[in-house]
JSON list of C-alpha atoms and ligand atoms in Angstrom, two decimals:
[
{"chain": "G", "resi": 9, "resn": "MET", "atom": "CA", "xyz": [28.80, 14.15, -19.23]},
{"chain": "G", "resi": 10, "resn": "LYS", "atom": "CA", "xyz": [26.93, 12.01, -21.63]},
{"chain": "G", "resi": 11, "resn": "LEU", "atom": "CA", "xyz": [26.94, 7.47, -21.34]},
{"chain": "G", "resi": 12, "resn": "PHE", "atom": "CA", "xyz": [26.14, 5.38, -24.30]},
{"chain": "G", "resi": 13, "resn": "HIS", "atom": "CA", "xyz": [25.42, 2.45, -22.99]},
{"chain": "G", "resi": 14, "resn": "SER", "atom": "CA", "xyz": [23.07, -0.59, -23.30]},
{"chain": "G", "resi": 15, "resn": "PRO", "atom": "CA", "xyz": [21.12, -1.97, -20.11]},
{"chain": "G", "resi": 16, "resn": "GLY", "atom": "CA", "xyz": [23.21, -4.92, -18.55]},
{"chain": "G", "resi": 17, "resn": "ALA", "atom": "CA", "xyz": [25.87, -4.82, -21.37]},
{"chain": "G", "resi": 18, "resn": "CYS", "atom": "CA", "xyz": [30.05, -3.88, -20.20]},
{"chain": "G", "resi": 19, "resn": "SER", "atom": "CA", "xyz": [28.65, -0.65, -20.26]},
{"chain": "G", "resi": 20, "resn": "LEU", "atom": "CA", "xyz": [27.35, -1.04, -16.61]},
{"chain": "G", "resi": 21, "resn": "ALA", "atom": "CA", "xyz": [30.45, -1.30, -15.42]},
{"chain": "G", "resi": 22, "resn": "PRO", "atom": "CA", "xyz": [30.68, 2.74, -16.08]},
{"chain": "G", "resi": 23, "resn": "HIS", "atom": "CA", "xyz": [27.45, 3.14, -15.00]},
{"chain": "G", "resi": 24, "resn": "ILE", "atom": "CA", "xyz": [28.01, 1.98, -11.82]},
{"chain": "G", "resi": 25, "resn": "VAL", "atom": "CA", "xyz": [31.50, 3.81, -11.45]},
{"chain": "G", "resi": 26, "resn": "ALA", "atom": "CA", "xyz": [29.52, 6.48, -12.33]},
{"chain": "G", "resi": 27, "resn": "ARG", "atom": "CA", "xyz": [26.69, 6.36, -9.49]},
{"chain": "G", "resi": 28, "resn": "GLU", "atom": "CA", "xyz": [29.31, 5.06, -6.62]},
{"chain": "G", "resi": 29, "resn": "ALA", "atom": "CA", "xyz": [32.00, 8.13, -7.62]},
{"chain": "G", "resi": 30, "resn": "GLY", "atom": "CA", "xyz": [28.38, 10.55, -6.79]},
{"chain": "G", "resi": 31, "resn": "LEU", "atom": "CA", "xyz": [28.95, 11.65, -11.19]},
{"chain": "G", "resi": 32, "resn": "SER", "atom": "CA", "xyz": [25.82, 13.18, -12.24]},
{"chain": "G", "resi": 33, "resn": "LEU", "atom": "CA", "xyz": [26.08, 11.84, -16.64]},
{"chain": "G", "resi": 34, "resn": "THR", "atom": "CA", "xyz": [23.38, 11.70, -18.93]},
{"chain": "G", "resi": 35, "resn": "TYR", "atom": "CA", "xyz": [21.84, 8.47, -19.96]},
{"chain": "G", "resi": 36, "resn": "ASP", "atom": "CA", "xyz": [21.13, 7.33, -23.32]},
{"chain": "G", "resi": 37, "resn": "LYS", "atom": "CA", "xyz": [20.62, 3.85, -24.43]},
{"chain": "G", "resi": 38, "resn": "VAL", "atom": "CA", "xyz": [21.78, 2.05, -27.57]},
{"chain": "G", "resi": 39, "resn": "ASP", "atom": "CA", "xyz": [20.03, -0.67, -29.41]},
{"chain": "G", "resi": 40, "resn": "LEU", "atom": "CA", "xyz": [22.95, -2.78, -30.60]},
{"chain": "G", "resi": 41, "resn": "LYS", "atom": "CA", "xyz": [21.01, -4.28, -33.31]},
{"chain": "G", "resi": 42, "resn": "SER", "atom": "CA", "xyz": [19.44, -1.03, -34.95]},
{"chain": "G", "resi": 43, "resn": "HIS", "atom": "CA", "xyz": [22.50, 1.14, -34.24]},
{"chain": "G", "resi": 44, "resn": "LYS", "atom": "CA", "xyz": [20.21, 3.65, -33.42]},
{"chain": "G", "resi": 45, "resn": "THR", "atom": "CA", "xyz": [20.13, 5.48, -30.26]},
{"chain": "G", "resi": 46, "resn": "GLN", "atom": "CA", "xyz": [17.10, 6.48, -27.62]},
{"chain": "G", "resi": 47, "resn": "GLY", "atom": "CA", "xyz": [17.88, 10.29, -28.20]},
{"chain": "G", "resi": 48, "resn": "GLY", "atom": "CA", "xyz": [17.35, 8.97, -31.98]},
{"chain": "G", "resi": 49, "resn": "ALA", "atom": "CA", "xyz": [21.00, 9.46, -32.92]},
{"chain": "G", "resi": 50, "resn": "ASP", "atom": "CA", "xyz": [22.98, 6.53, -35.38]},
{"chain": "G", "resi": 51, "resn": "PHE", "atom": "CA", "xyz": [25.18, 4.81, -32.81]},
{"chain": "G", "resi": 52, "resn": "THR", "atom": "CA", "xyz": [27.73, 4.49, -35.82]},
{"chain": "G", "resi": 53, "resn": "GLN", "atom": "CA", "xyz": [28.19, 7.97, -36.70]},
{"chain": "G", "resi": 54, "resn": "ILE", "atom": "CA", "xyz": [28.77, 8.30, -32.74]},
{"chain": "G", "resi": 55, "resn": "ASN", "atom": "CA", "xyz": [31.56, 5.38, -32.61]},
{"chain": "G", "resi": 56, "resn": "PRO", "atom": "CA", "xyz": [32.48, 4.05, -35.54]},
{"chain": "G", "resi": 57, "resn": "LYS", "atom": "CA", "xyz": [33.45, 0.84, -33.15]},
{"chain": "G", "resi": 58, "resn": "GLY", "atom": "CA", "xyz": [29.46, 0.09, -32.60]},
{"chain": "G", "resi": 59, "resn": "TYR", "atom": "CA", "xyz": [29.69, -1.14, -30.12]},
{"chain": "G", "resi": 60, "resn": "VAL", "atom": "CA", "xyz": [29.39, 0.37, -25.98]},
{"chain": "G", "resi": 61, "resn": "PRO", "atom": "CA", "xyz": [30.05, 2.41, -24.12]},
{"chain": "G", "resi": 62, "resn": "VAL", "atom": "CA", "xyz": [31.62, 5.82, -24.38]},
{"chain": "G", "resi": 63, "resn": "LEU", "atom": "CA", "xyz": [31.22, 8.46, -22.87]},
{"chain": "G", "resi": 64, "resn": "GLU", "atom": "CA", "xyz": [30.85, 11.44, -24.39]},
{"chain": "G", "resi": 65, "resn": "LEU", "atom": "CA", "xyz": [32.84, 14.13, -22.96]},
{"chain": "G", "resi": 66, "resn": "ASP", "atom": "CA", "xyz": [31.08, 18.21, -22.10]},
{"chain": "G", "resi": 67, "resn": "ASN", "atom": "CA", "xyz": [33.40, 19.27, -24.79]},
{"chain": "G", "resi": 68, "resn": "GLY", "atom": "CA", "xyz": [32.52, 16.88, -27.61]},
{"chain": "G", "resi": 69, "resn": "GLU", "atom": "CA", "xyz": [34.33, 14.08, -27.61]},
{"chain": "G", "resi": 70, "resn": "ILE", "atom": "CA", "xyz": [34.40, 10.81, -27.32]},
{"chain": "G", "resi": 71, "resn": "LEU", "atom": "CA", "xyz": [35.86, 8.13, -25.06]},
{"chain": "G", "resi": 72, "resn": "THR", "atom": "CA", "xyz": [35.58, 4.88, -25.78]},
{"chain": "G", "resi": 73, "resn": "GLU", "atom": "CA", "xyz": [36.69, 1.37, -23.55]},
{"chain": "G", "resi": 74, "resn": "VAL", "atom": "CA", "xyz": [35.57, 0.57, -20.93]},
{"chain": "G", "resi": 75, "resn": "SER", "atom": "CA", "xyz": [39.20, 0.34, -19.34]},
{"chain": "G", "resi": 76, "resn": "ALA", "atom": "CA", "xyz": [39.54, 4.17, -20.03]},
{"chain": "G", "resi": 77, "resn": "ILE", "atom": "CA", "xyz": [36.04, 4.62, -19.06]},
{"chain": "G", "resi": 78, "resn": "ILE", "atom": "CA", "xyz": [36.17, 3.78, -15.65]},
{"chain": "G", "resi": 79, "resn": "GLN", "atom": "CA", "xyz": [39.26, 4.94, -14.84]},
{"chain": "G", "resi": 80, "resn": "TYR", "atom": "CA", "xyz": [38.61, 8.35, -16.76]},
{"chain": "G", "resi": 81, "resn": "LEU", "atom": "CA", "xyz": [35.00, 8.70, -14.99]},
{"chain": "G", "resi": 82, "resn": "ALA", "atom": "CA", "xyz": [36.77, 7.56, -10.98]},
{"chain": "G", "resi": 83, "resn": "ASP", "atom": "CA", "xyz": [40.18, 10.39, -11.57]},
{"chain": "G", "resi": 84, "resn": "LYS", "atom": "CA", "xyz": [36.89, 12.48, -11.66]},
{"chain": "G", "resi": 85, "resn": "ALA", "atom": "CA", "xyz": [36.03, 11.42, -7.98]},
{"chain": "G", "resi": 86, "resn": "PRO", "atom": "CA", "xyz": [39.70, 10.57, -6.74]},
{"chain": "G", "resi": 87, "resn": "ASP", "atom": "CA", "xyz": [38.26, 11.30, -3.26]},
{"chain": "G", "resi": 88, "resn": "SER", "atom": "CA", "xyz": [36.28, 8.09, -3.52]},
{"chain": "G", "resi": 89, "resn": "GLY", "atom": "CA", "xyz": [38.91, 5.72, -3.71]},
{"chain": "G", "resi": 90, "resn": "LEU", "atom": "CA", "xyz": [37.27, 3.87, -6.97]},
{"chain": "G", "resi": 91, "resn": "MET", "atom": "CA", "xyz": [40.83, 4.31, -8.29]},
{"chain": "G", "resi": 92, "resn": "PRO", "atom": "CA", "xyz": [44.07, 4.76, -6.50]},
{"chain": "G", "resi": 93, "resn": "ALA", "atom": "CA", "xyz": [46.37, 7.48, -6.68]},
{"chain": "G", "resi": 94, "resn": "VAL", "atom": "CA", "xyz": [48.76, 7.34, -9.85]},
{"chain": "G", "resi": 95, "resn": "GLY", "atom": "CA", "xyz": [52.15, 6.67, -8.82]},
{"chain": "G", "resi": 96, "resn": "SER", "atom": "CA", "xyz": [50.85, 3.97, -6.25]},
{"chain": "G", "resi": 97, "resn": "LEU", "atom": "CA", "xyz": [51.56, 0.42, -6.50]},
{"chain": "G", "resi": 98, "resn": "GLU", "atom": "CA", "xyz": [47.99, 0.29, -5.01]},
{"chain": "G", "resi": 99, "resn": "ARG", "atom": "CA", "xyz": [46.68, 1.77, -8.87]},
{"chain": "G", "resi": 100, "resn": "TYR", "atom": "CA", "xyz": [48.83, -1.15, -10.19]},
{"chain": "G", "resi": 101, "resn": "ARG", "atom": "CA", "xyz": [46.94, -3.55, -8.25]},
{"chain": "G", "resi": 102, "resn": "VAL", "atom": "CA", "xyz": [43.63, -2.34, -9.54]},
{"chain": "G", "resi": 103, "resn": "LEU", "atom": "CA", "xyz": [45.10, -1.86, -13.40]},
{"chain": "G", "resi": 104, "resn": "GLU", "atom": "CA", "xyz": [46.47, -5.84, -12.80]},
{"chain": "G", "resi": 105, "resn": "TRP", "atom": "CA", "xyz": [42.33, -6.13, -12.58]},
{"chain": "G", "resi": 106, "resn": "ILE", "atom": "CA", "xyz": [41.34, -4.61, -15.34]},
{"chain": "G", "resi": 107, "resn": "GLY", "atom": "CA", "xyz": [43.39, -5.88, -17.06]},
{"chain": "G", "resi": 108, "resn": "PHE", "atom": "CA", "xyz": [42.66, -9.71, -16.33]},
{"chain": "G", "resi": 109, "resn": "VAL", "atom": "CA", "xyz": [39.03, -9.18, -16.15]},
{"chain": "G", "resi": 110, "resn": "SER", "atom": "CA", "xyz": [38.89, -7.22, -20.09]},
{"chain": "G", "resi": 111, "resn": "THR", "atom": "CA", "xyz": [40.21, -9.48, -21.57]},
{"chain": "G", "resi": 112, "resn": "GLU", "atom": "CA", "xyz": [40.38, -12.62, -19.67]},
{"chain": "G", "resi": 113, "resn": "ILE", "atom": "CA", "xyz": [36.36, -12.41, -18.26]},
{"chain": "G", "resi": 114, "resn": "HIS", "atom": "CA", "xyz": [34.91, -9.78, -20.45]},
{"chain": "G", "resi": 115, "resn": "LYS", "atom": "CA", "xyz": [36.48, -11.19, -23.89]},
{"chain": "G", "resi": 116, "resn": "GLY", "atom": "CA", "xyz": [36.05, -15.34, -22.15]},
{"chain": "G", "resi": 117, "resn": "PHE", "atom": "CA", "xyz": [32.03, -14.87, -22.56]},
{"chain": "G", "resi": 118, "resn": "SER", "atom": "CA", "xyz": [32.59, -13.28, -26.08]},
{"chain": "G", "resi": 119, "resn": "PRO", "atom": "CA", "xyz": [31.90, -16.50, -27.84]},
{"chain": "G", "resi": 120, "resn": "LEU", "atom": "CA", "xyz": [29.21, -17.45, -25.96]},
{"chain": "G", "resi": 121, "resn": "PHE", "atom": "CA", "xyz": [27.11, -14.40, -27.24]},
{"chain": "G", "resi": 122, "resn": "LYS", "atom": "CA", "xyz": [27.94, -14.81, -30.96]},
{"chain": "G", "resi": 123, "resn": "PRO", "atom": "CA", "xyz": [25.38, -17.15, -32.06]},
{"chain": "G", "resi": 124, "resn": "ASP", "atom": "CA", "xyz": [27.09, -18.64, -35.23]},
{"chain": "G", "resi": 125, "resn": "THR", "atom": "CA", "xyz": [30.15, -19.69, -32.56]},
{"chain": "G", "resi": 126, "resn": "PRO", "atom": "CA", "xyz": [30.31, -23.39, -33.18]},
{"chain": "G", "resi": 127, "resn": "GLU", "atom": "CA", "xyz": [29.12, -26.12, -29.99]},
{"chain": "G", "resi": 128, "resn": "ALA", "atom": "CA", "xyz": [31.71, -27.38, -29.44]},
{"chain": "G", "resi": 129, "resn": "TYR", "atom": "CA", "xyz": [34.04, -23.58, -28.82]},
{"chain": "G", "resi": 130, "resn": "LYS", "atom": "CA", "xyz": [31.18, -23.18, -26.13]},
{"chain": "G", "resi": 131, "resn": "THR", "atom": "CA", "xyz": [32.16, -25.84, -24.80]},
{"chain": "G", "resi": 132, "resn": "ILE", "atom": "CA", "xyz": [35.75, -24.94, -24.17]},
{"chain": "G", "resi": 133, "resn": "ALA", "atom": "CA", "xyz": [35.31, -21.15, -23.88]},
{"chain": "G", "resi": 134, "resn": "VAL", "atom": "CA", "xyz": [32.77, -22.47, -20.17]},
{"chain": "G", "resi": 135, "resn": "LYS", "atom": "CA", "xyz": [35.68, -24.29, -19.77]},
{"chain": "G", "resi": 136, "resn": "ASN", "atom": "CA", "xyz": [38.62, -21.47, -19.92]},
{"chain": "G", "resi": 137, "resn": "LEU", "atom": "CA", "xyz": [36.16, -19.35, -17.59]},
{"chain": "G", "resi": 138, "resn": "ASN", "atom": "CA", "xyz": [35.54, -21.68, -15.00]},
{"chain": "G", "resi": 139, "resn": "ARG", "atom": "CA", "xyz": [39.39, -21.71, -14.48]},
{"chain": "G", "resi": 140, "resn": "ARG", "atom": "CA", "xyz": [39.89, -18.53, -14.27]},
{"chain": "G", "resi": 141, "resn": "PHE", "atom": "CA", "xyz": [36.56, -18.20, -11.80]},
{"chain": "G", "resi": 142, "resn": "GLY", "atom": "CA", "xyz": [39.15, -20.95, -10.08]},
{"chain": "G", "resi": 143, "resn": "LEU", "atom": "CA", "xyz": [41.63, -18.24, -10.15]},
{"chain": "G", "resi": 144, "resn": "LEU", "atom": "CA", "xyz": [38.86, -15.13, -8.72]},
{"chain": "G", "resi": 145, "resn": "ASP", "atom": "CA", "xyz": [37.76, -17.06, -6.24]},
{"chain": "G", "resi": 146, "resn": "LYS", "atom": "CA", "xyz": [41.04, -17.52, -4.12]},
{"chain": "G", "resi": 147, "resn": "ALA", "atom": "CA", "xyz": [42.14, -14.30, -4.80]},
{"chain": "G", "resi": 148, "resn": "LEU", "atom": "CA", "xyz": [38.57, -13.28, -3.23]},
{"chain": "G", "resi": 149, "resn": "ALA", "atom": "CA", "xyz": [39.21, -15.16, -0.06]},
{"chain": "G", "resi": 150, "resn": "GLY", "atom": "CA", "xyz": [39.14, -13.18, 3.41]},
{"chain": "G", "resi": 151, "resn": "HIS", "atom": "CA", "xyz": [38.42, -9.90, 1.80]},
{"chain": "G", "resi": 152, "resn": "HIS", "atom": "CA", "xyz": [35.62, -7.81, 0.31]},
{"chain": "G", "resi": 153, "resn": "TYR", "atom": "CA", "xyz": [36.63, -6.60, -3.62]},
{"chain": "G", "resi": 154, "resn": "LEU", "atom": "CA", "xyz": [39.39, -7.56, -5.14]},
{"chain": "G", "resi": 155, "resn": "THR", "atom": "CA", "xyz": [42.66, -5.52, -4.43]},
{"chain": "G", "resi": 156, "resn": "GLY", "atom": "CA", "xyz": [41.52, -5.87, -0.74]},
{"chain": "G", "resi": 157, "resn": "ASP", "atom": "CA", "xyz": [38.23, -4.22, 1.23]},
{"chain": "G", "resi": 158, "resn": "ARG", "atom": "CA", "xyz": [38.38, -1.60, -1.00]},
{"chain": "G", "resi": 159, "resn": "PHE", "atom": "CA", "xyz": [35.67, -1.22, -3.66]},
{"chain": "G", "resi": 160, "resn": "THR", "atom": "CA", "xyz": [37.77, -0.15, -7.23]},
{"chain": "G", "resi": 161, "resn": "VAL", "atom": "CA", "xyz": [36.88, 0.19, -10.52]},
{"chain": "G", "resi": 162, "resn": "ALA", "atom": "CA", "xyz": [38.03, -3.24, -11.33]},
{"chain": "G", "resi": 163, "resn": "ASP", "atom": "CA", "xyz": [34.90, -4.79, -9.20]},
{"chain": "G", "resi": 164, "resn": "ALA", "atom": "CA", "xyz": [32.64, -2.73, -11.03]},
{"chain": "G", "resi": 165, "resn": "TYR", "atom": "CA", "xyz": [33.69, -4.31, -14.41]},
{"chain": "G", "resi": 166, "resn": "LEU", "atom": "CA", "xyz": [34.12, -7.82, -12.86]},
{"chain": "G", "resi": 167, "resn": "PHE", "atom": "CA", "xyz": [31.51, -7.79, -11.49]},
{"chain": "G", "resi": 168, "resn": "THR", "atom": "CA", "xyz": [29.17, -6.52, -14.73]},
{"chain": "G", "resi": 169, "resn": "VAL", "atom": "CA", "xyz": [31.17, -9.25, -16.57]},
{"chain": "G", "resi": 170, "resn": "LEU", "atom": "CA", "xyz": [30.34, -12.34, -13.88]},
{"chain": "G", "resi": 171, "resn": "ARG", "atom": "CA", "xyz": [26.79, -11.25, -14.14]},
{"chain": "G", "resi": 172, "resn": "TRP", "atom": "CA", "xyz": [26.05, -12.88, -17.83]},
{"chain": "G", "resi": 173, "resn": "THR", "atom": "CA", "xyz": [26.67, -16.73, -15.96]},
{"chain": "G", "resi": 174, "resn": "VAL", "atom": "CA", "xyz": [23.02, -16.04, -15.06]},
{"chain": "G", "resi": 175, "resn": "PRO", "atom": "CA", "xyz": [22.43, -15.82, -19.13]},
{"chain": "G", "resi": 176, "resn": "MET", "atom": "CA", "xyz": [24.56, -17.90, -20.06]},
{"chain": "G", "resi": 177, "resn": "GLN", "atom": "CA", "xyz": [23.17, -20.36, -17.05]},
{"chain": "G", "resi": 178, "resn": "ILE", "atom": "CA", "xyz": [27.09, -21.11, -16.20]},
{"chain": "G", "resi": 179, "resn": "ASP", "atom": "CA", "xyz": [26.77, -22.15, -12.04]},
{"chain": "G", "resi": 180, "resn": "LEU", "atom": "CA", "xyz": [28.92, -20.36, -10.15]},
{"chain": "G", "resi": 181, "resn": "SER", "atom": "CA", "xyz": [27.67, -21.77, -6.94]},
{"chain": "G", "resi": 182, "resn": "ASP", "atom": "CA", "xyz": [31.03, -23.43, -5.83]},
{"chain": "G", "resi": 183, "resn": "TYR", "atom": "CA", "xyz": [32.77, -20.33, -5.76]},
{"chain": "G", "resi": 184, "resn": "LYS", "atom": "CA", "xyz": [31.42, -19.27, -2.90]},
{"chain": "G", "resi": 185, "resn": "ASN", "atom": "CA", "xyz": [33.50, -15.75, -2.44]},
{"chain": "G", "resi": 186, "resn": "ILE", "atom": "CA", "xyz": [32.09, -14.81, -6.27]},
{"chain": "G", "resi": 187, "resn": "VAL", "atom": "CA", "xyz": [29.18, -15.86, -4.78]},
{"chain": "G", "resi": 188, "resn": "ALA", "atom": "CA", "xyz": [29.52, -13.26, -1.98]},
{"chain": "G", "resi": 189, "resn": "PHE", "atom": "CA", "xyz": [31.29, -10.69, -3.37]},
{"chain": "G", "resi": 190, "resn": "MET", "atom": "CA", "xyz": [28.32, -10.78, -6.29]},
{"chain": "G", "resi": 191, "resn": "ALA", "atom": "CA", "xyz": [25.81, -10.23, -3.08]},
{"chain": "G", "resi": 192, "resn": "ARG", "atom": "CA", "xyz": [27.90, -7.13, -1.97]},
{"chain": "G", "resi": 193, "resn": "VAL", "atom": "CA", "xyz": [28.55, -5.42, -4.75]},
{"chain": "G", "resi": 194, "resn": "ALA", "atom": "CA", "xyz": [24.87, -5.42, -5.48]},
{"chain": "G", "resi": 195, "resn": "GLU", "atom": "CA", "xyz": [23.92, -4.40, -2.32]},
{"chain": "G", "resi": 196, "resn": "ARG", "atom": "CA", "xyz": [25.89, -0.92, -2.25]},
{"chain": "G", "resi": 197, "resn": "PRO", "atom": "CA", "xyz": [23.96, 1.77, -2.82]},
{"chain": "G", "resi": 198, "resn": "GLY", "atom": "CA", "xyz": [25.79, 2.69, -6.60]},
{"chain": "G", "resi": 199, "resn": "ALA", "atom": "CA", "xyz": [26.06, -0.65, -8.04]},
{"chain": "G", "resi": 200, "resn": "ASN", "atom": "CA", "xyz": [21.99, -1.04, -6.75]},
{"chain": "G", "resi": 201, "resn": "ALA", "atom": "CA", "xyz": [20.75, 2.59, -8.25]},
{"chain": "G", "resi": 202, "resn": "ALA", "atom": "CA", "xyz": [22.66, 1.57, -11.90]},
{"chain": "G", "resi": 203, "resn": "LEU", "atom": "CA", "xyz": [21.28, -1.83, -11.87]},
{"chain": "G", "resi": 204, "resn": "ARG", "atom": "CA", "xyz": [17.72, -0.57, -10.96]},
{"chain": "G", "resi": 205, "resn": "GLU", "atom": "CA", "xyz": [18.42, 2.60, -13.63]},
{"chain": "G", "resi": 206, "resn": "GLU", "atom": "CA", "xyz": [19.25, -0.12, -16.26]},
{"chain": "G", "resi": 207, "resn": "GLY", "atom": "CA", "xyz": [15.70, -2.06, -15.10]},
{"chain": "G", "resi": 208, "resn": "LEU", "atom": "CA", "xyz": [18.23, -4.86, -14.01]},
{"chain": "G", "resi": 209, "resn": "LEU", "atom": "CA", "xyz": [16.11, -4.97, -10.89]},
{"chain": "G", "resi": 210, "resn": "PRO", "atom": "CA", "xyz": [12.77, -4.46, -9.78]},
{"chain": "G", "resi": 211, "resn": "ALA", "atom": "CA", "xyz": [12.07, -0.52, -9.22]},
{"chain": "G", "resi": 212, "resn": "ALA", "atom": "CA", "xyz": [12.14, 0.66, -5.32]},
{"chain": "I", "resi": 328, "resn": "GSH", "atom": "N1", "xyz": [36.77, -3.38, -26.59]},
{"chain": "I", "resi": 328, "resn": "GSH", "atom": "C1", "xyz": [35.49, -3.36, -26.00]},
{"chain": "I", "resi": 328, "resn": "GSH", "atom": "C2", "xyz": [34.22, -3.93, -26.09]},
{"chain": "I", "resi": 328, "resn": "GSH", "atom": "C3", "xyz": [33.00, -3.52, -25.46]},
{"chain": "I", "resi": 328, "resn": "GSH", "atom": "C4", "xyz": [31.79, -4.41, -26.19]},
{"chain": "I", "resi": 328, "resn": "GSH", "atom": "O1", "xyz": [31.88, -5.40, -26.22]},
{"chain": "I", "resi": 328, "resn": "GSH", "atom": "N2", "xyz": [30.73, -4.32, -26.22]},
{"chain": "I", "resi": 328, "resn": "GSH", "atom": "C5", "xyz": [29.62, -5.05, -26.34]},
{"chain": "I", "resi": 328, "resn": "GSH", "atom": "C6", "xyz": [28.64, -5.03, -24.85]},
{"chain": "I", "resi": 328, "resn": "GSH", "atom": "S1", "xyz": [29.46, -5.81, -23.38]},
{"chain": "I", "resi": 328, "resn": "GSH", "atom": "C7", "xyz": [29.08, -4.53, -27.30]},
{"chain": "I", "resi": 328, "resn": "GSH", "atom": "O2", "xyz": [27.98, -3.45, -27.31]},
{"chain": "I", "resi": 328, "resn": "GSH", "atom": "N3", "xyz": [28.55, -5.31, -28.44]},
{"chain": "I", "resi": 328, "resn": "GSH", "atom": "C8", "xyz": [27.42, -4.83, -29.86]},
{"chain": "I", "resi": 328, "resn": "GSH", "atom": "C9", "xyz": [28.89, -5.12, -31.13]},
{"chain": "I", "resi": 328, "resn": "GSH", "atom": "O3", "xyz": [30.05, -5.50, -30.72]},
{"chain": "I", "resi": 328, "resn": "GSH", "atom": "O4", "xyz": [27.90, -4.49, -32.00]},
{"chain": "I", "resi": 328, "resn": "GSH", "atom": "C10", "xyz": [35.81, -2.23, -24.27]},
{"chain": "I", "resi": 328, "resn": "GSH", "atom": "O5", "xyz": [36.21, -2.73, -23.60]},
{"chain": "I", "resi": 328, "resn": "GSH", "atom": "O6", "xyz": [34.57, -1.30, -24.30]}
]
């Protein structure tokens, strides 16, 4: 399987999941401005949606959308516990968080990345994000990860999008549980390996 990704983008979430699951993928870096991949391909031919992440399966099929790719990868390594068993309430709890991270946090950041978003709307977007961060901080109180003390794909996704508070200069220091969560995830061997491979940490 091959993951098309861009350093620090939402494609970091499947990269972390692959590392945590012990799956050996190949990687191709996408320049999101030129839509060329490091391997020399025209990315718009690979994913007409034009965005990362894309997972190319061994049979040549293409899977898109963070939420689908992280579940697919985790299900390839069921013993990893990254995705609880099909039919269990625990699985629906993880799905509940994936939905929240995707629609409330990931897409909450989107206007901040767009150069044509009016400044007044950026202020509203940051306010909305802070409301969500308050909820997250409460949800993380007393345990290590979103659904308890086991790391799941939802945590990989949340960690990935919350990293964007740094370039967006959003201060998280009032959210002590989120700050502790970010440090905890960054220290996990799988997440740490993915961060290094994307050039987001100094090489070991
Ligand atoms: N709905 C998509 C959104 C993916 C997305 O927002 N990708 C961004 C990077 S985080 C991207 O590639 N943007 C470039 C573009 O849209 O041209 C998903 O959940 O996978």
